[in-house]
Amino acid sequence: MPSNPVRFVTAASLFDGHDASINIMRRLLMAQGCEVVHLGHNRSVDDVVTAVIQEDPQGVAISSYQGGHVEYFEYLVDRLRDEGYGHVKVYGGGGGVIVRAEIERLHAHGVTRIFSPDDGQRMGLEGMITSMVEACDVDLSRDEVAWDGSERALARAITRIEAGEQLDLPAREGVPVLGITGTGGAGKSSLTDELLNRLRRDLEDKLRVAVIAIDPTRRKGGGALLGDRIRMNALGGPVFFRSLATRSPGAEVPEALPGAIAACKAAGYDLVIVETPGIGQGDAGIVPFSDVSLYVMTPEFGAASQLEKIDMLDFADAVAINKFDRRAADDAYRSVRRQLNRERKEVPLFGTIASRFNDDGVTALYQFLRTKLGLPDGTIAPVDTQISTGATVIVPSSRERYLAEIAEGVRGYHATTDERVKQARVRQALLTAKDVAGVDVDAHLPEQDPLLDEWPAAAAELAGKTRTSLSGLEIPRVAVPRLEDDGELLRFIRKENLPGRFPFTAGVFPLKREGEDPARMFAGEGSPARTNRRFHLLAEGQPATRLSTAFDSVTLYGFDPDERPDIYGKVGNSGVSIATLDDMKVLFDGFDLIDPKTSVSMTINGPAPSILAMYLNTAIDQHPELDPAEVLKQVRGTVQADILKEDQGQNTCIFSTEFSLRCMADVQQYFVEHAVRNFYSVSISGYHMAEAGANPISQLAFTLANGFTYVEAYLARGMDIDDFAPNLSFFFSNGMDPEYTVMGRVARRIWAVAMKERYGANERSQKLKYHIQTSGRSLHAQEMDFNDIRTTLQALCAIYDNANSLHTNAYDEAVTTPTAESVRRALAIQLIINREWGLAKNENPLQGSYVVDELTDLVEEAVLKELEAISSRGGVLGAMETGYQRGRIQDESMLYEHGKHDGSIPIVGVNTFRNPDAHESVEPKEVFRSTDEEKQDQLQRLRSFQAAHASERPAMIARLQQTALDGGNVFAVLMDAVRCCSLGQITDALFEVGGRYRRNV
Ligand code: B12
């Protein structure tokens, strides 16, 4: 425990969603008594420096995995020094990605310490954190900053006030204070952010606003998560934001609050907003400090009698029922109105949806508060409602229980199976009795089950379909069960069946495609031209061209390359840089995108519609002889585009979730209208959640839940299930745990049963197809050669389970994107299994194993329970609002990482069977870094594209924005827009009409 209050700012670097390690570190920092201002992923140097200036911490801790770390950390240290914050210690890590030479360079430049995986193993997780806390345990309140009203002076003044000092600051009267409080989970910080956003726009940044956000100090350990800043998109300009911990257990407001407010006033701010946590319903602690107070609640307060216990309903100047899109919001509104009317008729009550972009309920609340606080009128047109209107409904409330109903449906299916099995057995027994003893059984004889009638023909289809071993044995491609008991046979048919038959447990195709390995290797590096060469290398000698595109981080976040150091360093690292349609054309040069043997997958999510539009236009331009409509019908591939798992695991969200979901549906609608049948509009992914730390059950349950959410959302948009379900695909990670053996089996069965029984979908729609990538997190920087062994086992699992496509990771996974040499070895792993490995001649090796059957049932039941758990939180979107999935994934990640570091999970070469001769991990001979020349070239190409299309752009951007505002199909316009706008230009334009993503802890 530190002797001074120690504060840290934590984040993942710009365009970097790898937050697994920083989430662990920030939790450990809190556990060791620190106050942590967590900024989350994708944070620019400027975001971090601004946070340092306003929050006045002793240290910052950053993780950076996606390349450009040298530029990022050096720029950070320089900026801090320039701003007068050279005393702030800078810590970082990025696994094996930051190689030893780079660590040395960064230390020499002034970074306090970069922690490598070797450090982690040597010092332990707690050890690393203790060393940081000890070094930062200094009393900042002793260092006075001369009072000039600057952010720096104000921030330090607050630090000193928190330490109990009495400061003599100029008093300023007449500055209004707005107090915001409410129940936990009511969305107070989102609402505060939306109010700030309107204040800034409405008053054109003329008003200086200070925000003080309070979070409780933990009783145990004294640490605090200061989790409001991460939610704020409206910071910048004339806004000062400071997070405070209560520092005394049980208090709603810290003792320093009055002093902090006075300091903000003294520094010349025109409005002070104080946001406090609602600890109990009874608390109205904020009232004495505010001129105007707002109480925020949700429709879910329970029985109307609960309202009598809420003190704030007696004191607040305004009440907002946030999350007004929840079920029974209208009833809640009436009950609260009634309660208010009893005592204080004049108190206005608002219904707001702060999570929705440009919500008119929030605008109404804002306009009321503006008047009440005595602020000047602004430019936003007045709204004449008190509650949100025209709420977009993603999943209609009448279907809110979809996940629970699916779980019930699957259980019901199994119950029916048990019943039918019993009948089949009775029938067989009676017929035997009749046969053997001549008993007259006709009166008791159940009907023959039709599935049993169909069986002999199904089994016969496979007769003679064998592969010959070197010893001359005929190995069945699909082994048919040899069951004599009708009950057992029926159970097999209902629960398993042969591959290609409902419920598709063993696979969605009767037989594997011959002459086409399921290999699909993920690749992307540097410039489009360089990646194009890698693609040709991977495709060489393969009967089919199956490419998978990794984009660099700048592209993943929908931006354009730029000279700014924290952007520049990332151009062409960790993937290929694609900013324009011209880049896309170079990327796929020499590949015929409508060849039936060519299919391309693209890992892109936030800006997926723009990148997809570039891809489809590339295919169209490759074939000037064909009608574009014809090209669209033929093109084959997948775009990941799964925004739900982005919020839950991968973090490349850029637009508001609601806008992203709408764009996904626009793409799907466009596919339906243009008969794009061979392209998957989404790859519903569990991979990223697993790599972020989710265990296999959570991975599977969260992914299926997301998949069913898309189904519900598209149905609600009026699309027909069989028009879109075949465009959905899935993507999982296969790690080392036992559950991975049955991942595909469980996924296919649940999906098929739900599709058939709940949604009445046809057979094509019932088939769940998925890609597997072996687990990256299971590969380590230590004893890298051993990684291939892990990958081989995971690949074997995938192939046995009939995955439809497979990426095998390279042994240097923990350090670099694969080199030509390492990727070749990785590809060899799956080729060896497919072409050399004996049992792989058979295509259903898992069927009939007792343990596999039992595992399938166990995993399935665990997944169904999780679906119910999500359902009870309001479905996937409801659970996301409270960070349920993220929280679960972080807990599970922590469990694994602790086990890895304390040795309770044995990892060969890492925490057991360690190489006695090596003290430091051996780094690979070659690591990938994009060259300066490539980066410059990309900038050049971007600028010339922009210049060439400068005149067409304004009208196109206007059309795009208008379509978004009018509710038209955004994707249809993007198909034109990519011809004259770069990726970053499109993203910027859409931010203005779709809203930005709001991060969650
Ligand atoms: C998990 C992971 C993911 C997850 C991230 C989930 C999440 N929310 O964090 C997912 C699947 C989403 C992902 C995606 C991508 N990833 Co990734 N990912 C990894 C992986 C497998 C593990 C990293 C990790 O978190 N490890 C767990 C931590 C706790 O352990 P550690 O890394 O060993 O760190 C130790 C120390 O360094 C220290 N530490 C680390 N950070 C910090 C910070 C502080 C303050 C302290 C004190 C200590 C500390 O703690 C550990 C102690 O032992 C690595 C490969 C690998 N095996 O390392 C690739 C890897 C980092 N990813 C990579 C890439 C390329 C990507 C993508 C860009 C791919 C793409 N083009 O689409 C995307 C980008 C996504 C995005 N959002 O921006 C590359 C980076 C290559 C490079 N820089 O040259 C890697 C190396 C894989 C590879 N070989 O290609 N990834």
CSV table of C-alpha atoms in Angstrom, one decimal, residues 3-388:
chain,number,residue,atom,x,y,z
A,3,SER,CA,1.8,6.0,1.7
A,4,ASN,CA,0.6,8.8,-0.5
A,5,PRO,CA,-2.5,8.8,-2.8
A,6,VAL,CA,-1.0,7.4,-6.0
A,7,ARG,CA,-2.8,8.0,-9.3
A,8,PHE,CA,-2.3,6.4,-12.6
A,9,VAL,CA,-3.6,7.1,-16.1
A,10,THR,CA,-3.9,3.8,-18.0
A,11,ALA,CA,-4.7,3.2,-21.7
A,12,ALA,CA,-4.0,1.2,-24.8
A,13,SER,CA,-2.2,3.2,-27.5
A,14,LEU,CA,-3.8,4.8,-30.5
A,15,PHE,CA,-5.6,2.6,-33.0
A,16,ASP,CA,-4.9,-0.3,-30.6
A,17,GLY,CA,-7.6,-2.5,-29.2
A,18,HIS,CA,-5.3,-4.8,-27.3
A,19,ASP,CA,-6.6,-4.0,-23.9
A,20,ALA,CA,-6.3,-7.4,-22.2
A,21,SER,CA,-3.0,-6.7,-20.5
A,22,ILE,CA,-3.9,-3.1,-19.5
A,23,ASN,CA,-7.1,-4.3,-18.0
A,24,ILE,CA,-5.2,-6.7,-15.9
A,25,MET,CA,-2.7,-4.1,-14.9
A,26,ARG,CA,-5.3,-1.5,-14.0
A,27,ARG,CA,-7.1,-4.0,-11.8
A,28,LEU,CA,-3.9,-4.8,-10.0
A,29,LEU,CA,-3.0,-1.2,-9.6
A,30,MET,CA,-6.4,-0.7,-7.9
A,31,ALA,CA,-5.9,-3.7,-5.8
A,32,GLN,CA,-2.7,-2.2,-4.6
A,33,GLY,CA,-4.5,1.0,-3.5
A,34,CYS,CA,-4.1,3.3,-6.5
A,35,GLU,CA,-6.6,5.6,-8.0
A,36,VAL,CA,-6.8,4.6,-11.7
A,37,VAL,CA,-8.1,6.9,-14.4
A,38,HIS,CA,-8.7,4.3,-17.1
A,39,LEU,CA,-8.9,5.7,-20.6
A,40,GLY,CA,-9.4,2.3,-22.4
A,41,HIS,CA,-8.3,1.5,-25.9
A,42,ASN,CA,-7.3,3.5,-28.9
A,43,ARG,CA,-5.9,6.5,-27.2
A,44,SER,CA,-3.8,9.1,-28.9
A,45,VAL,CA,-0.8,10.7,-27.2
A,46,ASP,CA,-2.8,13.9,-27.0
A,47,ASP,CA,-5.6,12.1,-25.1
A,48,VAL,CA,-3.1,10.8,-22.6
A,49,VAL,CA,-1.3,14.1,-22.2
A,50,THR,CA,-4.5,16.0,-21.7
A,51,ALA,CA,-5.6,13.4,-19.1
A,52,VAL,CA,-2.2,13.8,-17.3
A,53,ILE,CA,-2.6,17.6,-17.2
A,54,GLN,CA,-6.1,17.5,-15.8
A,55,GLU,CA,-5.9,14.4,-13.6
A,56,ASP,CA,-2.4,15.1,-12.1
A,57,PRO,CA,-1.2,11.5,-11.7
A,58,GLN,CA,2.2,10.2,-10.7
A,59,GLY,CA,2.4,7.7,-13.5
A,60,VAL,CA,0.9,6.5,-16.8
A,61,ALA,CA,0.8,2.9,-17.9
A,62,ILE,CA,0.2,2.1,-21.6
A,63,SER,CA,0.1,-1.1,-23.5
A,64,SER,CA,1.0,-1.1,-27.2
A,65,TYR,CA,0.8,-4.2,-29.4
A,66,GLN,CA,0.1,-3.1,-32.8
A,67,GLY,CA,3.4,-1.6,-33.9
A,68,GLY,CA,4.5,2.0,-34.0
A,69,HIS,CA,5.4,1.6,-30.3
A,70,VAL,CA,8.7,3.3,-30.6
A,71,GLU,CA,7.1,6.4,-32.2
A,72,TYR,CA,4.2,6.3,-29.8
A,73,PHE,CA,6.2,6.1,-26.5
A,74,GLU,CA,8.9,8.6,-27.7
A,75,TYR,CA,6.3,11.1,-28.7
A,76,LEU,CA,4.5,10.6,-25.4
A,77,VAL,CA,7.6,11.2,-23.4
A,78,ASP,CA,8.5,14.3,-25.5
A,79,ARG,CA,5.1,15.8,-25.2
A,80,LEU,CA,5.0,15.2,-21.4
A,81,ARG,CA,8.4,16.8,-21.0
A,82,ASP,CA,7.3,19.8,-23.2
A,83,GLU,CA,4.2,20.4,-21.1
A,84,GLY,CA,6.2,20.3,-17.9
A,85,TYR,CA,5.3,16.8,-16.8
A,86,GLY,CA,8.7,15.2,-17.0
A,87,HIS,CA,8.2,14.0,-13.5
A,88,VAL,CA,5.3,11.7,-14.6
A,89,LYS,CA,6.7,8.1,-14.9
A,90,VAL,CA,5.8,6.3,-18.1
A,91,TYR,CA,5.4,2.5,-18.0
A,92,GLY,CA,4.4,0.2,-20.8
A,93,GLY,CA,4.3,-3.2,-22.3
A,94,GLY,CA,3.3,-5.0,-25.4
A,95,GLY,CA,4.2,-8.6,-24.9
A,96,GLY,CA,6.9,-9.9,-27.1
A,97,VAL,CA,6.1,-7.3,-29.8
A,98,ILE,CA,8.4,-4.7,-28.2
A,99,VAL,CA,11.7,-6.4,-28.8
A,100,ARG,CA,14.8,-6.0,-26.6
A,101,ALA,CA,16.6,-3.5,-28.8
A,102,GLU,CA,13.5,-1.3,-28.8
A,103,ILE,CA,13.0,-1.6,-25.1
A,104,GLU,CA,16.6,-0.3,-24.6
A,105,ARG,CA,16.0,2.5,-27.0
A,106,LEU,CA,12.8,3.5,-25.2
A,107,HIS,CA,14.5,3.4,-21.8
A,108,ALA,CA,17.2,5.6,-23.1
A,109,HIS,CA,14.6,8.1,-24.4
A,110,GLY,CA,13.1,8.5,-21.0
A,111,VAL,CA,10.4,5.8,-20.7
A,112,THR,CA,10.7,4.6,-17.1
A,113,ARG,CA,10.1,0.9,-17.9
A,114,ILE,CA,8.8,-1.4,-20.6
A,115,PHE,CA,7.8,-4.8,-19.2
A,116,SER,CA,8.5,-7.8,-21.4
A,117,PRO,CA,6.9,-11.3,-21.0
A,118,ASP,CA,10.2,-12.4,-19.4
A,119,ASP,CA,9.8,-9.6,-16.8
A,120,GLY,CA,6.3,-10.8,-16.2
A,121,GLN,CA,7.5,-14.4,-15.6
A,122,ARG,CA,10.4,-13.3,-13.5
A,123,MET,CA,8.7,-10.6,-11.4
A,124,GLY,CA,5.1,-12.0,-11.4
A,125,LEU,CA,2.1,-9.8,-12.2
A,126,GLU,CA,2.0,-8.3,-8.7
A,127,GLY,CA,5.7,-7.8,-8.7
A,128,MET,CA,5.6,-5.6,-11.8
A,129,ILE,CA,2.8,-3.5,-10.3
A,130,THR,CA,4.5,-3.2,-6.9
A,131,SER,CA,7.6,-1.9,-8.5
A,132,MET,CA,5.5,0.8,-10.3
A,133,VAL,CA,3.5,1.8,-7.2
A,134,GLU,CA,6.7,2.1,-5.1
A,135,ALA,CA,8.4,4.3,-7.6
A,136,CYS,CA,5.3,6.5,-7.9
A,137,ASP,CA,4.6,6.8,-4.2
A,138,VAL,CA,5.5,10.5,-4.0
A,139,ASP,CA,3.5,13.4,-2.6
A,140,LEU,CA,2.7,15.8,-5.4
A,141,SER,CA,0.8,18.2,-3.1
A,142,ARG,CA,4.1,19.5,-1.8
A,143,ASP,CA,5.0,20.9,-5.3
A,144,GLU,CA,3.1,24.0,-5.7
A,145,VAL,CA,2.3,25.3,-9.2
A,146,ALA,CA,2.0,29.0,-9.4
A,147,TRP,CA,-1.7,30.0,-9.7
A,148,ASP,CA,-2.5,31.4,-13.1
A,149,GLY,CA,-5.8,29.8,-13.6
A,150,SER,CA,-4.4,27.4,-16.2
A,151,GLU,CA,-5.4,23.8,-16.4
A,152,ARG,CA,-2.1,22.8,-14.9
A,153,ALA,CA,-2.5,25.1,-11.9
A,154,LEU,CA,-6.1,24.1,-11.4
A,155,ALA,CA,-5.3,20.4,-11.5
A,156,ARG,CA,-2.5,20.8,-9.0
A,157,ALA,CA,-4.6,23.0,-6.8
A,158,ILE,CA,-7.2,20.2,-6.6
A,159,THR,CA,-4.5,17.7,-5.8
A,160,ARG,CA,-3.5,19.9,-2.9
A,161,ILE,CA,-7.0,20.5,-1.7
A,162,GLU,CA,-7.5,16.7,-1.7
A,163,ALA,CA,-4.4,16.5,0.5
A,164,GLY,CA,-6.2,18.8,3.0
A,165,GLU,CA,-4.5,22.1,2.2
A,166,GLN,CA,-6.4,25.3,2.5
A,167,LEU,CA,-5.6,27.4,-0.6
A,168,ASP,CA,-6.2,31.1,-0.9
A,169,LEU,CA,-7.7,31.4,-4.3
A,170,PRO,CA,-9.7,34.3,-5.7
A,171,ALA,CA,-13.4,33.8,-4.9
A,172,ARG,CA,-15.9,34.1,-7.8
A,173,GLU,CA,-19.6,34.4,-7.4
A,174,GLY,CA,-22.4,33.7,-9.8
A,175,VAL,CA,-21.0,30.6,-11.4
A,176,PRO,CA,-23.7,27.9,-11.5
A,177,VAL,CA,-23.1,24.4,-10.4
A,178,LEU,CA,-25.0,21.5,-11.8
A,179,GLY,CA,-25.1,18.3,-9.7
A,180,ILE,CA,-25.9,15.0,-11.4
A,181,THR,CA,-26.6,11.9,-9.5
A,182,GLY,CA,-28.5,8.7,-9.8
A,183,THR,CA,-28.6,5.0,-9.4
A,184,GLY,CA,-25.6,2.8,-10.6
A,185,GLY,CA,-26.0,1.7,-14.2
A,186,ALA,CA,-28.4,4.5,-15.0
A,187,GLY,CA,-26.1,5.9,-17.6
A,188,LYS,CA,-25.1,9.1,-15.8
A,189,SER,CA,-21.8,9.5,-17.5
A,190,SER,CA,-23.2,8.9,-21.0
A,191,LEU,CA,-25.9,11.5,-20.2
A,192,THR,CA,-23.3,13.9,-18.8
A,193,ASP,CA,-21.3,13.4,-22.0
A,194,GLU,CA,-24.3,14.1,-24.2
A,195,LEU,CA,-25.1,17.2,-22.2
A,196,LEU,CA,-21.6,18.4,-22.6
A,197,ASN,CA,-21.7,17.7,-26.3
A,198,ARG,CA,-24.8,19.8,-26.7
A,199,LEU,CA,-23.3,22.6,-24.5
A,200,ARG,CA,-20.3,22.8,-26.7
A,201,ARG,CA,-22.2,22.7,-30.0
A,202,ASP,CA,-25.0,24.9,-28.9
A,203,LEU,CA,-22.8,27.7,-27.4
A,204,GLU,CA,-20.1,27.2,-30.0
A,205,ASP,CA,-17.4,26.5,-27.3
A,206,LYS,CA,-17.9,29.9,-25.8
A,207,LEU,CA,-18.6,28.7,-22.4
A,208,ARG,CA,-15.8,27.3,-20.2
A,209,VAL,CA,-17.0,24.2,-18.4
A,210,ALA,CA,-15.4,22.3,-15.6
A,211,VAL,CA,-16.6,18.7,-14.8
A,212,ILE,CA,-15.8,17.0,-11.6
A,213,ALA,CA,-16.6,13.2,-11.7
A,214,ILE,CA,-16.7,11.3,-8.4
A,215,ASP,CA,-16.2,7.6,-7.9
A,216,PRO,CA,-16.1,5.7,-4.7
A,217,THR,CA,-12.9,4.6,-3.0
A,218,ARG,CA,-13.0,0.9,-2.3
A,219,ARG,CA,-13.3,0.0,1.4
A,220,LYS,CA,-10.9,-2.9,0.8
A,221,GLY,CA,-7.5,-1.7,-0.2
A,222,GLY,CA,-8.3,2.0,-0.7
A,223,GLY,CA,-8.0,1.9,-4.5
A,224,ALA,CA,-10.5,3.4,-6.9
A,225,LEU,CA,-11.5,3.0,-10.5
A,226,LEU,CA,-12.1,6.5,-11.8
A,227,GLY,CA,-14.3,5.3,-14.7
A,228,ASP,CA,-16.1,8.3,-16.0
A,229,ARG,CA,-13.5,10.0,-18.2
A,230,ILE,CA,-13.4,6.9,-20.5
A,231,ARG,CA,-17.0,7.5,-21.3
A,232,MET,CA,-16.5,11.1,-22.4
A,233,ASN,CA,-16.4,11.9,-26.1
A,234,ALA,CA,-17.1,15.5,-25.7
A,235,LEU,CA,-13.9,16.5,-24.0
A,236,GLY,CA,-11.6,19.0,-25.6
A,237,GLY,CA,-11.9,22.7,-26.3
A,238,PRO,CA,-12.9,24.7,-23.2
A,239,VAL,CA,-13.7,21.7,-21.1
A,240,PHE,CA,-11.7,20.7,-18.0
A,241,PHE,CA,-12.4,17.3,-16.6
A,242,ARG,CA,-11.2,16.0,-13.3
A,243,SER,CA,-11.9,12.6,-11.6
A,244,LEU,CA,-12.0,12.4,-7.8
A,245,ALA,CA,-12.2,9.4,-5.5
A,246,THR,CA,-14.2,9.8,-2.4
A,247,ARG,CA,-11.2,8.8,-0.3
A,248,SER,CA,-13.5,8.0,2.7
A,249,PRO,CA,-15.4,4.8,2.8
A,250,GLY,CA,-19.2,5.1,2.5
A,251,ALA,CA,-19.2,8.8,1.6
A,252,GLU,CA,-21.0,10.0,-1.5
A,253,VAL,CA,-18.9,13.0,-2.0
A,254,PRO,CA,-15.3,13.6,-1.0
A,255,GLU,CA,-14.4,16.2,1.6
A,256,ALA,CA,-12.5,18.1,-1.0
A,257,LEU,CA,-15.5,18.7,-3.2
A,258,PRO,CA,-16.4,22.2,-2.0
A,259,GLY,CA,-12.7,23.3,-2.4
A,260,ALA,CA,-12.5,21.7,-5.8
A,261,ILE,CA,-15.6,23.5,-7.0
A,262,ALA,CA,-14.3,26.8,-5.7
A,263,ALA,CA,-11.0,26.2,-7.5
A,264,CYS,CA,-12.8,25.6,-10.8
A,265,LYS,CA,-14.7,28.8,-10.3
A,266,ALA,CA,-11.5,30.7,-9.4
A,267,ALA,CA,-9.9,29.4,-12.6
A,268,GLY,CA,-12.6,31.2,-14.6
A,269,TYR,CA,-14.9,28.4,-15.6
A,270,ASP,CA,-18.5,29.6,-16.3
A,271,LEU,CA,-20.2,26.4,-15.3
A,272,VAL,CA,-19.2,23.5,-13.0
A,273,ILE,CA,-20.8,20.1,-13.4
A,274,VAL,CA,-20.4,17.6,-10.6
A,275,GLU,CA,-21.3,14.0,-11.2
A,276,THR,CA,-21.6,11.7,-8.2
A,277,PRO,CA,-22.2,8.0,-7.9
A,278,GLY,CA,-25.6,7.1,-6.5
A,279,ILE,CA,-24.6,5.0,-3.6
A,280,GLY,CA,-28.0,4.2,-2.1
A,281,GLN,CA,-31.4,5.3,-3.1
A,282,GLY,CA,-31.5,7.6,-0.1
A,283,ASP,CA,-28.6,9.8,-1.0
A,284,ALA,CA,-29.1,13.4,-1.9
A,285,GLY,CA,-25.5,14.3,-0.9
A,286,ILE,CA,-24.9,16.4,-4.0
A,287,VAL,CA,-27.8,18.8,-3.3
A,288,PRO,CA,-26.0,21.2,-0.9
A,289,PHE,CA,-23.2,21.7,-3.4
A,290,SER,CA,-25.3,22.4,-6.5
A,291,ASP,CA,-27.5,25.2,-7.7
A,292,VAL,CA,-29.4,22.9,-9.9
A,293,SER,CA,-29.6,19.2,-9.4
A,294,LEU,CA,-30.5,16.3,-11.8
A,295,TYR,CA,-31.5,12.8,-10.7
A,296,VAL,CA,-31.0,10.1,-13.3
A,297,MET,CA,-32.7,6.7,-13.1
A,298,THR,CA,-33.9,3.9,-15.3
A,299,PRO,CA,-37.3,2.4,-15.9
A,300,GLU,CA,-36.3,-0.6,-13.8
A,301,PHE,CA,-36.8,0.6,-10.3
A,302,GLY,CA,-39.1,-2.2,-9.3
A,303,ALA,CA,-42.4,-1.7,-7.6
A,304,ALA,CA,-43.9,1.8,-7.5
A,305,SER,CA,-43.5,1.8,-3.7
A,306,GLN,CA,-39.7,1.8,-4.2
A,307,LEU,CA,-40.1,5.4,-5.5
A,308,GLU,CA,-41.1,6.6,-2.0
A,309,LYS,CA,-37.6,5.7,-0.8
A,310,ILE,CA,-35.8,7.8,-3.3
A,311,ASP,CA,-34.7,11.0,-1.5
A,312,MET,CA,-33.7,12.7,-4.7
A,313,LEU,CA,-37.2,12.7,-6.0
A,314,ASP,CA,-37.9,15.2,-3.2
A,315,PHE,CA,-34.9,17.4,-4.0
A,316,ALA,CA,-33.9,17.2,-7.6
A,317,ASP,CA,-34.7,20.2,-9.9
A,318,ALA,CA,-35.2,17.7,-12.8
A,319,VAL,CA,-35.5,14.0,-13.1
A,320,ALA,CA,-34.5,11.9,-16.1
A,321,ILE,CA,-35.6,8.4,-16.8
A,322,ASN,CA,-32.7,7.3,-19.0
A,323,LYS,CA,-32.7,4.1,-21.1
A,324,PHE,CA,-36.2,5.1,-22.2
A,325,ASP,CA,-36.1,2.5,-24.9
A,326,ARG,CA,-36.4,-0.2,-22.3
A,327,ARG,CA,-39.6,-2.1,-21.8
A,328,ALA,CA,-42.3,-0.5,-19.8
A,329,ALA,CA,-40.6,2.9,-19.9
A,330,ASP,CA,-44.0,4.6,-20.4
A,331,ASP,CA,-45.4,2.9,-17.2
A,332,ALA,CA,-42.3,3.9,-15.3
A,333,TYR,CA,-42.8,7.5,-16.5
A,334,ARG,CA,-46.4,7.5,-15.3
A,335,SER,CA,-45.4,6.1,-11.9
A,336,VAL,CA,-42.6,8.6,-11.3
A,337,ARG,CA,-44.8,11.4,-12.5
A,338,ARG,CA,-47.4,10.4,-10.0
A,339,GLN,CA,-44.9,10.2,-7.2
A,340,LEU,CA,-43.5,13.7,-8.1
A,341,ASN,CA,-47.1,15.1,-8.4
A,342,ARG,CA,-47.8,14.2,-4.8
A,343,GLU,CA,-45.3,16.7,-3.5
A,344,ARG,CA,-43.8,18.8,-6.3
A,345,LYS,CA,-45.9,19.2,-9.4
A,346,GLU,CA,-43.5,21.6,-11.0
A,347,VAL,CA,-40.5,19.3,-11.3
A,348,PRO,CA,-40.0,18.3,-14.9
A,349,LEU,CA,-39.6,14.7,-15.8
A,350,PHE,CA,-37.7,13.6,-18.9
A,351,GLY,CA,-37.4,10.4,-20.8
A,352,THR,CA,-34.0,10.1,-22.4
A,353,ILE,CA,-31.8,7.6,-24.3
A,354,ALA,CA,-28.3,8.9,-23.8
A,355,SER,CA,-26.9,5.9,-25.7
A,356,ARG,CA,-28.6,7.1,-28.9
A,357,PHE,CA,-27.0,9.6,-31.1
A,358,ASN,CA,-28.8,13.0,-31.1
A,359,ASP,CA,-31.6,11.9,-28.9
A,360,ASP,CA,-34.3,14.5,-28.6
A,361,GLY,CA,-35.2,13.6,-25.1
A,362,VAL,CA,-31.6,14.5,-24.1
A,363,THR,CA,-31.9,17.7,-26.1
A,364,ALA,CA,-35.1,18.6,-24.2
A,365,LEU,CA,-33.4,17.9,-20.9
A,366,TYR,CA,-30.4,20.0,-22.0
A,367,GLN,CA,-32.5,22.9,-23.0
A,368,PHE,CA,-34.4,22.9,-19.7
A,369,LEU,CA,-31.1,22.8,-17.7
A,370,ARG,CA,-29.6,25.6,-19.8
A,371,THR,CA,-32.4,27.9,-18.9
A,372,LYS,CA,-32.5,26.8,-15.3
A,373,LEU,CA,-28.8,27.4,-15.0
A,374,GLY,CA,-29.2,30.9,-16.5
A,375,LEU,CA,-27.0,30.1,-19.5
A,376,PRO,CA,-27.4,32.0,-22.7
A,377,ASP,CA,-29.6,30.7,-25.6
A,378,GLY,CA,-27.8,28.7,-28.2
A,379,THR,CA,-28.0,27.6,-31.8
A,380,ILE,CA,-29.7,24.2,-31.4
A,381,ALA,CA,-33.4,24.4,-32.4
A,382,PRO,CA,-35.8,24.0,-29.5
A,383,VAL,CA,-37.5,20.6,-29.2
A,384,ASP,CA,-41.1,20.3,-28.1
A,385,THR,CA,-41.0,17.0,-26.3
A,386,GLN,CA,-40.0,15.8,-22.8
A,387,ILE,CA,-39.4,12.3,-23.8
A,388,SER,CA,-37.4,10.6,-26.6
